[in-house]
Amino acid sequence: MTDSADGDAPSDLDLSPAEWALWQAFRNGSTCDLRTDDPARNDPHGRHTWGAERTVRARIVALLLLDGPPAQPGRVSALKLTGAFITDSLDLAGGTIEPFVELRDCRFEREVTLPESRFTTLRMVNCAIPRLEAARLHTEGDLHLPRCVVQNGIRLTDAHIGTDLMLNQAVVHKDRRGRSITADGLTVAQDLQAEMMESYGELTLRGATVGVSLSLRGSRLSNPYGRRALNAPQLTVERTLYLTAAGLTGSVAGSATPPYGITATPARGTRMQRFECEGGMRLDDGRFGDAVDLDQARFVLESDQELSMRRIQTPELRFLGERPQRGRVILSGARVVNLVDKSTSWPGLGGLWMAGFAYETLIPRGHFPLSLRLQWVAAATPEYAPEPYEMLAAALRSSGEDADAREVLLAKQRRRRETLPLAGKAWGFLQDWTVAYGYRPGRAAVWMAVLWAVGTVFFSQNPPHALKPGETPLWNPYLYSLDLLLPVIDLNQDSYWRPEGGSQWAAALMILAGWVLATTVAAGASRLLRRQ
């Protein structure tokens, strides 16, 4: 294409001054800066028209990247272009691009087409792009798209990024199918940073894999008229998924290097922007190596939309966001070790589903007493289900809070009673009123003492007749009442006496009360022994 001796551009290319400057900068590995002295006219997203002095044909860019001239002696060729208006469509489909590529503050006339192309590193910073088509793109290093504005979506289906994928502060609008970023099957070897990003449409990450962390700190995902704003089932993140707030530095637009005006550990007084999602979110069957962090997150859901985390697995779930006013939070089948949460983060009755949700340790933030924790379980079980109560009791018991665990199991029995027929409800009320289903065995001793005292007084005044006069032991109302109350132990008293009339009814009631107390206490003891 070019004369290997001098590397000059062929005359038939008819290069403009801007293109000639780019050609020479490519051979030197230096930056070709086409910006003007007026900062207002350098904004690629502004309304100012860029003239011929800043215009570069996409054909020239492609020629340099795919079959460019040799570098100057002692230099490494690279395409570093700033402030250019790139006309026509930049099509590098299927190509192998070896030079380093950095396009900064550029404006593209038409879409950028990169499917099945291979790069070392590709950086497009603060560029205006109609659409980025990059399915099955492969990079050995980074793919950076910070602060870019993409009008018709980004496609990264089955792309492979060798190190980091950066979308910080990007603004991406939906394509014809209503999707802002389509990245199903994406693989990122290290971090995927999409902090302070604005997505208008559905962001899809089906089956994507991130080698370190995925950060959406401070981002705003909006798809109010579609079913979901984030659709990421079977997502794998080796460390942490951050759906949290981001701290803003004082100079965002002027930052030239990563993280482009965002600080992950903000200093005191730093302005914060929280993560917001307007539309449903799906993280079903996801695997997260360290945590899923929703600290300060805000979800705006319609009545038929969900924050779905079915069957996710992670060592820690930090559910610390703002309570959704509508929609549902679904944790059915999820498995976590630590559940870090606030009472003000969970939705109310009917807004939470967590059948089969398993956790080992509760780490509440702020005021979260047992009464509110029981309301949390009740909100997740509009229809009675024993598993959420048993899971909560197990978590409390493992933390050494046995008394609270018993209160939870008592609440379970009371909820169960509501599903029983009338006879079962009556029996349940009796068990609850007397000994609290055996979870408060001390109450049985109190009732036993009261009935013993009442029986003693009654039979002292109304002694029964002897069955065989002259063969009975000495009458003792204390032992006689106690023998009636104890259903198993025989004190050899009641068999010698024959109560009649009111005494007969009193004796029958004491025997019945003794059996009720004994069976209820035995049931409670068996539950404790089985560690339910």
PDB file of C-alpha atoms in Angstrom, residues 225-397:
ATOM      1  CA  TYR A 225     -41.810   0.998  29.656  1.00  0.00           C
ATOM      2  CA  GLY A 226     -39.968  -2.278  29.158  1.00  0.00           C
ATOM      3  CA  ARG A 227     -39.968  -5.255  31.454  1.00  0.00           C
ATOM      4  CA  ARG A 228     -36.419  -4.812  32.759  1.00  0.00           C
ATOM      5  CA  ALA A 229     -33.708  -2.179  32.951  1.00  0.00           C
ATOM      6  CA  LEU A 230     -31.036  -4.800  33.753  1.00  0.00           C
ATOM      7  CA  ASN A 231     -31.382  -8.366  32.501  1.00  0.00           C
ATOM      8  CA  ALA A 232     -28.456 -10.453  33.736  1.00  0.00           C
ATOM      9  CA  PRO A 233     -29.414 -14.067  34.497  1.00  0.00           C
ATOM     10  CA  GLN A 234     -26.566 -16.548  35.005  1.00  0.00           C
ATOM     11  CA  LEU A 235     -24.118 -13.695  35.531  1.00  0.00           C
ATOM     12  CA  THR A 236     -20.812 -14.750  37.088  1.00  0.00           C
ATOM     13  CA  VAL A 237     -18.709 -12.211  38.999  1.00  0.00           C
ATOM     14  CA  GLU A 238     -15.644 -13.606  40.718  1.00  0.00           C
ATOM     15  CA  ARG A 239     -15.688 -10.944  43.421  1.00  0.00           C
ATOM     16  CA  THR A 240     -18.332  -8.241  44.059  1.00  0.00           C
ATOM     17  CA  LEU A 241     -21.288  -6.752  42.215  1.00  0.00           C
ATOM     18  CA  TYR A 242     -21.595  -3.098  43.267  1.00  0.00           C
ATOM     19  CA  LEU A 243     -24.993  -1.421  42.882  1.00  0.00           C
ATOM     20  CA  THR A 244     -24.061   1.377  45.250  1.00  0.00           C
ATOM     21  CA  ALA A 245     -23.399   5.099  45.406  1.00  0.00           C
ATOM     22  CA  ALA A 246     -20.368   6.740  43.784  1.00  0.00           C
ATOM     23  CA  GLY A 247     -18.369   9.702  44.950  1.00  0.00           C
ATOM     24  CA  LEU A 248     -17.781  12.559  42.518  1.00  0.00           C
ATOM     25  CA  THR A 249     -14.485  14.375  42.306  1.00  0.00           C
ATOM     26  CA  GLY A 250     -14.322  18.091  41.747  1.00  0.00           C
ATOM     27  CA  SER A 251     -13.360  17.812  38.074  1.00  0.00           C
ATOM     28  CA  VAL A 252     -15.239  15.162  36.154  1.00  0.00           C
ATOM     29  CA  ALA A 253     -15.091  16.294  32.558  1.00  0.00           C
ATOM     30  CA  GLY A 254     -11.421  17.121  32.616  1.00  0.00           C
ATOM     31  CA  SER A 255     -10.148  13.826  33.921  1.00  0.00           C
ATOM     32  CA  ALA A 256      -7.851  12.246  31.350  1.00  0.00           C
ATOM     33  CA  THR A 257      -7.054   8.923  32.953  1.00  0.00           C
ATOM     34  CA  PRO A 258      -9.062   6.222  34.697  1.00  0.00           C
ATOM     35  CA  PRO A 259     -11.257   6.301  36.696  1.00  0.00           C
ATOM     36  CA  TYR A 260     -12.318   9.444  34.819  1.00  0.00           C
ATOM     37  CA  GLY A 261     -13.598  11.562  37.693  1.00  0.00           C
ATOM     38  CA  ILE A 262     -14.991   8.816  39.946  1.00  0.00           C
ATOM     39  CA  THR A 263     -13.643   7.853  43.337  1.00  0.00           C
ATOM     40  CA  ALA A 264     -14.466   4.454  44.816  1.00  0.00           C
ATOM     41  CA  THR A 265     -13.464   5.539  48.340  1.00  0.00           C
ATOM     42  CA  PRO A 266     -14.757   9.104  48.682  1.00  0.00           C
ATOM     43  CA  ALA A 267     -13.337  11.488  51.223  1.00  0.00           C
ATOM     44  CA  ARG A 268     -15.554  13.149  53.792  1.00  0.00           C
ATOM     45  CA  GLY A 269     -17.711  15.832  52.214  1.00  0.00           C
ATOM     46  CA  THR A 270     -17.554  14.293  48.736  1.00  0.00           C
ATOM     47  CA  ARG A 271     -20.811  14.600  46.790  1.00  0.00           C
ATOM     48  CA  MET A 272     -22.420  11.209  46.278  1.00  0.00           C
ATOM     49  CA  GLN A 273     -24.683   9.863  43.556  1.00  0.00           C
ATOM     50  CA  ARG A 274     -26.501   6.644  44.323  1.00  0.00           C
ATOM     51  CA  PHE A 275     -27.353   3.811  41.994  1.00  0.00           C
ATOM     52  CA  GLU A 276     -30.872   4.098  40.539  1.00  0.00           C
ATOM     53  CA  CYS A 277     -32.831   1.577  38.523  1.00  0.00           C
ATOM     54  CA  GLU A 278     -36.117   2.565  36.896  1.00  0.00           C
ATOM     55  CA  GLY A 279     -37.496  -0.723  35.675  1.00  0.00           C
ATOM     56  CA  GLY A 280     -37.105  -4.369  36.601  1.00  0.00           C
ATOM     57  CA  MET A 281     -33.823  -6.105  37.382  1.00  0.00           C
ATOM     58  CA  ARG A 282     -33.062  -9.789  36.893  1.00  0.00           C
ATOM     59  CA  LEU A 283     -30.031 -11.474  38.469  1.00  0.00           C
ATOM     60  CA  ASP A 284     -31.425 -15.026  38.562  1.00  0.00           C
ATOM     61  CA  ASP A 285     -28.955 -17.911  38.957  1.00  0.00           C
ATOM     62  CA  GLY A 286     -26.035 -15.510  39.376  1.00  0.00           C
ATOM     63  CA  ARG A 287     -22.790 -16.463  41.098  1.00  0.00           C
ATOM     64  CA  PHE A 288     -20.892 -13.784  43.025  1.00  0.00           C
ATOM     65  CA  GLY A 289     -17.641 -14.702  44.734  1.00  0.00           C
ATOM     66  CA  ASP A 290     -17.591 -12.035  47.469  1.00  0.00           C
ATOM     67  CA  ALA A 291     -20.825 -10.056  47.695  1.00  0.00           C
ATOM     68  CA  VAL A 292     -23.817  -8.394  46.087  1.00  0.00           C
ATOM     69  CA  ASP A 293     -23.866  -4.844  47.437  1.00  0.00           C
ATOM     70  CA  LEU A 294     -27.044  -2.729  47.175  1.00  0.00           C
ATOM     71  CA  ASP A 295     -26.059  -0.033  49.668  1.00  0.00           C
ATOM     72  CA  GLN A 296     -28.171   3.134  49.074  1.00  0.00           C
ATOM     73  CA  ALA A 297     -29.590   1.680  45.842  1.00  0.00           C
ATOM     74  CA  ARG A 298     -32.957   2.990  44.655  1.00  0.00           C
ATOM     75  CA  PHE A 299     -35.403   0.887  42.635  1.00  0.00           C
ATOM     76  CA  VAL A 300     -38.411   2.429  40.904  1.00  0.00           C
ATOM     77  CA  LEU A 301     -40.641  -0.454  39.878  1.00  0.00           C
ATOM     78  CA  GLU A 302     -44.088  -0.733  38.386  1.00  0.00           C
ATOM     79  CA  SER A 303     -46.566  -3.160  39.922  1.00  0.00           C
ATOM     80  CA  ASP A 304     -45.669  -5.928  37.447  1.00  0.00           C
ATOM     81  CA  GLN A 305     -41.884  -5.478  37.670  1.00  0.00           C
ATOM     82  CA  GLU A 306     -39.420  -7.346  39.864  1.00  0.00           C
ATOM     83  CA  LEU A 307     -36.053  -7.089  41.525  1.00  0.00           C
ATOM     84  CA  SER A 308     -35.395 -10.771  40.970  1.00  0.00           C
ATOM     85  CA  MET A 309     -32.511 -12.601  42.623  1.00  0.00           C
ATOM     86  CA  ARG A 310     -33.830 -16.148  42.322  1.00  0.00           C
ATOM     87  CA  ARG A 311     -31.253 -18.830  43.158  1.00  0.00           C
ATOM     88  CA  ILE A 312     -28.296 -16.464  43.396  1.00  0.00           C
ATOM     89  CA  GLN A 313     -25.303 -17.669  45.386  1.00  0.00           C
ATOM     90  CA  THR A 314     -22.983 -15.310  47.227  1.00  0.00           C
ATOM     91  CA  PRO A 315     -21.164 -15.203  50.577  1.00  0.00           C
ATOM     92  CA  GLU A 316     -22.786 -11.856  51.413  1.00  0.00           C
ATOM     93  CA  LEU A 317     -25.904  -9.976  50.346  1.00  0.00           C
ATOM     94  CA  ARG A 318     -25.997  -6.336  51.449  1.00  0.00           C
ATOM     95  CA  PHE A 319     -29.640  -5.330  51.087  1.00  0.00           C
ATOM     96  CA  LEU A 320     -29.270  -1.746  52.286  1.00  0.00           C
ATOM     97  CA  GLY A 321     -31.082   0.301  49.668  1.00  0.00           C
ATOM     98  CA  GLU A 322     -34.268   2.315  49.647  1.00  0.00           C
ATOM     99  CA  ARG A 323     -37.533   0.422  50.074  1.00  0.00           C
ATOM    100  CA  PRO A 324     -39.272  -0.137  46.707  1.00  0.00           C
ATOM    101  CA  GLN A 325     -42.743   1.387  46.743  1.00  0.00           C
ATOM    102  CA  ARG A 326     -44.164  -1.000  44.142  1.00  0.00           C
ATOM    103  CA  GLY A 327     -43.212  -4.233  42.439  1.00  0.00           C
ATOM    104  CA  ARG A 328     -41.667  -7.270  44.104  1.00  0.00           C
ATOM    105  CA  VAL A 329     -38.334  -8.338  45.565  1.00  0.00           C
ATOM    106  CA  ILE A 330     -37.777 -12.046  44.920  1.00  0.00           C
ATOM    107  CA  LEU A 331     -35.145 -14.144  46.691  1.00  0.00           C
ATOM    108  CA  SER A 332     -36.682 -17.567  46.152  1.00  0.00           C
ATOM    109  CA  GLY A 333     -34.038 -20.281  46.253  1.00  0.00           C
ATOM    110  CA  ALA A 334     -31.185 -17.832  46.896  1.00  0.00           C
ATOM    111  CA  ARG A 335     -28.321 -18.988  49.107  1.00  0.00           C
ATOM    112  CA  VAL A 336     -26.122 -16.562  51.045  1.00  0.00           C
ATOM    113  CA  VAL A 337     -23.914 -16.824  54.103  1.00  0.00           C
ATOM    114  CA  ASN A 338     -24.272 -13.309  55.552  1.00  0.00           C
ATOM    115  CA  LEU A 339     -27.427 -11.261  55.115  1.00  0.00           C
ATOM    116  CA  VAL A 340     -26.647  -7.613  55.858  1.00  0.00           C
ATOM    117  CA  ASP A 341     -29.863  -5.607  55.844  1.00  0.00           C
ATOM    118  CA  LYS A 342     -31.948  -2.769  57.257  1.00  0.00           C
ATOM    119  CA  SER A 343     -35.569  -2.884  58.331  1.00  0.00           C
ATOM    120  CA  THR A 344     -36.292   0.146  56.138  1.00  0.00           C
ATOM    121  CA  SER A 345     -35.020  -1.556  52.987  1.00  0.00           C
ATOM    122  CA  TRP A 346     -37.511  -4.399  52.691  1.00  0.00           C
ATOM    123  CA  PRO A 347     -40.912  -4.037  50.974  1.00  0.00           C
ATOM    124  CA  GLY A 348     -44.155  -4.650  52.805  1.00  0.00           C
ATOM    125  CA  LEU A 349     -46.798  -7.361  52.612  1.00  0.00           C
ATOM    126  CA  GLY A 350     -46.941  -9.030  49.204  1.00  0.00           C
ATOM    127  CA  GLY A 351     -43.818  -7.257  47.969  1.00  0.00           C
ATOM    128  CA  LEU A 352     -41.307  -9.867  49.129  1.00  0.00           C
ATOM    129  CA  TRP A 353     -41.000 -13.502  48.049  1.00  0.00           C
ATOM    130  CA  MET A 354     -38.327 -15.677  49.646  1.00  0.00           C
ATOM    131  CA  ALA A 355     -39.492 -19.289  49.600  1.00  0.00           C
ATOM    132  CA  GLY A 356     -36.390 -21.439  49.919  1.00  0.00           C
ATOM    133  CA  PHE A 357     -34.172 -18.440  50.714  1.00  0.00           C
ATOM    134  CA  ALA A 358     -31.258 -19.768  52.783  1.00  0.00           C
ATOM    135  CA  TYR A 359     -28.899 -17.685  54.902  1.00  0.00           C
ATOM    136  CA  GLU A 360     -26.670 -18.477  57.872  1.00  0.00           C
ATOM    137  CA  THR A 361     -25.987 -15.204  59.671  1.00  0.00           C
ATOM    138  CA  LEU A 362     -28.037 -12.033  60.078  1.00  0.00           C
ATOM    139  CA  ILE A 363     -26.103  -8.765  60.315  1.00  0.00           C
ATOM    140  CA  PRO A 364     -28.670  -5.972  60.780  1.00  0.00           C
ATOM    141  CA  ARG A 365     -27.721  -2.354  60.251  1.00  0.00           C
ATOM    142  CA  GLY A 366     -29.517   0.065  62.512  1.00  0.00           C
ATOM    143  CA  HIS A 367     -32.687  -0.651  64.484  1.00  0.00           C
ATOM    144  CA  PHE A 368     -34.027  -4.079  63.571  1.00  0.00           C
ATOM    145  CA  PRO A 369     -35.748  -5.684  66.616  1.00  0.00           C
ATOM    146  CA  LEU A 370     -37.344  -9.101  66.593  1.00  0.00           C
ATOM    147  CA  SER A 371     -40.843  -7.630  66.163  1.00  0.00           C
ATOM    148  CA  LEU A 372     -39.799  -6.019  62.870  1.00  0.00           C
ATOM    149  CA  ARG A 373     -37.970  -9.185  61.833  1.00  0.00           C
ATOM    150  CA  LEU A 374     -41.193 -11.137  62.308  1.00  0.00           C
ATOM    151  CA  GLN A 375     -43.023  -8.568  60.178  1.00  0.00           C
ATOM    152  CA  TRP A 376     -40.316  -9.137  57.555  1.00  0.00           C
ATOM    153  CA  VAL A 377     -41.087 -12.858  57.499  1.00  0.00           C
ATOM    154  CA  ALA A 378     -44.834 -12.227  57.474  1.00  0.00           C
ATOM    155  CA  ALA A 379     -44.444  -9.895  54.483  1.00  0.00           C
ATOM    156  CA  ALA A 380     -42.730 -12.709  52.587  1.00  0.00           C
ATOM    157  CA  THR A 381     -45.473 -15.251  53.395  1.00  0.00           C
ATOM    158  CA  PRO A 382     -48.916 -13.884  52.477  1.00  0.00           C
ATOM    159  CA  GLU A 383     -49.894 -17.558  52.618  1.00  0.00           C
ATOM    160  CA  TYR A 384     -48.449 -19.559  55.482  1.00  0.00           C
ATOM    161  CA  ALA A 385     -45.143 -21.316  54.802  1.00  0.00           C
ATOM    162  CA  PRO A 386     -42.987 -22.760  57.588  1.00  0.00           C
ATOM    163  CA  GLU A 387     -39.567 -22.474  55.893  1.00  0.00           C
ATOM    164  CA  PRO A 388     -38.946 -18.714  56.368  1.00  0.00           C
ATOM    165  CA  TYR A 389     -39.707 -18.994  60.090  1.00  0.00           C
ATOM    166  CA  GLU A 390     -37.506 -22.037  60.530  1.00  0.00           C
ATOM    167  CA  MET A 391     -34.664 -20.372  58.598  1.00  0.00           C
ATOM    168  CA  LEU A 392     -34.879 -17.259  60.791  1.00  0.00           C
ATOM    169  CA  ALA A 393     -34.949 -19.356  63.960  1.00  0.00           C
ATOM    170  CA  ALA A 394     -31.895 -21.336  62.827  1.00  0.00           C
ATOM    171  CA  ALA A 395     -29.969 -18.128  62.088  1.00  0.00           C
ATOM    172  CA  LEU A 396     -30.858 -16.669  65.489  1.00  0.00           C
ATOM    173  CA  ARG A 397     -29.947 -19.861  67.299  1.00  0.00           C
TER     174      ARG A 397
END
